[in-house]
Short mmCIF file of C-alpha atoms in Angstrom, two decimals:
data_model
loop_
_atom_site.label_atom_id
_atom_site.label_comp_id
_atom_site.label_asym_id
_atom_site.label_seq_id
_atom_site.Cartn_x
_atom_site.Cartn_y
_atom_site.Cartn_z
CA UNK R 17 135.70 160.73 32.84
CA UNK R 18 135.38 157.38 34.55
CA UNK R 19 132.30 155.34 33.68
CA UNK R 20 130.75 152.13 34.89
CA UNK R 21 129.17 150.13 32.08
CA UNK R 22 125.45 149.75 32.90
CA UNK R 23 124.19 146.31 33.89
CA UNK R 24 122.17 145.96 30.71
CA UNK R 25 125.35 146.35 28.60
CA UNK R 26 127.68 144.36 30.85
CA UNK R 27 127.43 140.94 29.17
CA UNK R 28 127.86 142.41 25.69
CA UNK R 29 130.98 144.33 26.79
CA UNK R 30 132.54 141.24 28.39
CA UNK R 31 131.84 139.08 25.33
CA UNK R 32 133.24 141.75 23.01
CA UNK R 33 136.42 141.80 25.10
CA UNK R 34 136.79 138.05 24.58
CA UNK R 35 135.66 136.61 27.88
CA UNK R 36 134.07 133.18 27.41
CA UNK R 37 130.30 133.23 26.94
CA UNK R 38 129.98 130.01 28.97
CA UNK R 39 131.77 131.70 31.86
CA UNK R 40 129.80 134.97 31.65
CA UNK R 41 126.41 133.27 31.35
CA UNK R 42 127.08 131.02 34.35
CA UNK R 43 128.27 133.64 36.84
CA UNK R 44 126.21 133.14 39.97
CA UNK R 45 124.61 129.92 38.68
CA UNK R 46 127.10 127.24 39.76
CA UNK R 47 126.22 125.81 43.19
CA UNK R 48 129.79 124.54 43.83
CA UNK R 49 131.11 128.11 43.43
CA UNK R 50 128.42 129.84 45.47
CA UNK R 51 129.97 132.75 47.43
CA UNK R 52 133.10 132.61 45.24
CA UNK R 53 131.73 133.70 41.88
CA UNK R 54 128.51 135.60 42.38
CA UNK R 55 126.47 138.07 40.38
CA UNK R 56 127.67 141.69 40.35
CA UNK R 57 125.22 143.43 42.69
CA UNK R 58 127.98 144.48 45.11
CA UNK R 59 130.11 146.03 42.39
CA UNK R 60 127.28 148.22 41.13
CA UNK R 61 126.60 149.34 44.71
CA UNK R 62 130.22 150.02 45.72
CA UNK R 63 131.99 151.25 42.56
CA UNK R 64 130.23 154.63 42.41
CA UNK R 65 131.81 155.47 45.79
CA UNK R 66 135.37 155.22 44.41
CA UNK R 67 135.06 156.78 40.96
CA UNK R 68 137.01 159.83 42.07
CA UNK R 69 140.23 157.81 42.61
CA UNK R 70 142.96 159.15 40.31
CA UNK R 71 143.95 155.66 39.13
CA UNK R 72 140.46 155.25 37.62
CA UNK R 73 140.41 158.62 35.86
CA UNK R 74 139.24 158.22 32.25
CA UNK R 75 138.66 154.47 32.51
CA UNK R 76 135.67 152.32 31.59
CA UNK R 77 134.80 149.75 34.25
CA UNK R 78 132.91 146.53 33.57
CA UNK R 79 132.11 144.37 36.63
CA UNK R 80 132.78 140.68 35.97
CA UNK R 81 131.81 138.97 39.23
CA UNK R 82 131.58 139.41 42.99
CA UNK R 83 133.48 137.26 45.46
CA UNK R 84 132.08 137.83 48.91
CA UNK R 85 132.95 141.43 49.80
CA UNK R 86 135.33 141.93 46.88
CA UNK R 87 134.78 141.87 43.14
CA UNK R 88 136.59 141.45 39.86
CA UNK R 89 136.28 144.09 37.16
CA UNK R 90 137.58 144.75 33.65
CA UNK R 91 139.10 148.21 33.38
CA UNK R 92 139.87 149.64 29.94
#
């Protein structure tokens, strides 16, 4: 089954995977990168609509950041 890691566990999952804490803690907080690296609201809204895609079957999805109308995720 495909699962999206809940928001409250997102940071822990990203840090455990080895993504830099400085990077994770500053997503959405750097004025120069506004609209390029934003918080993950869009991912949590959109991802549930595509969980039935075969390529995602059995994967765990952790949103990293939004970028306008697209987003970056970690899929394991």
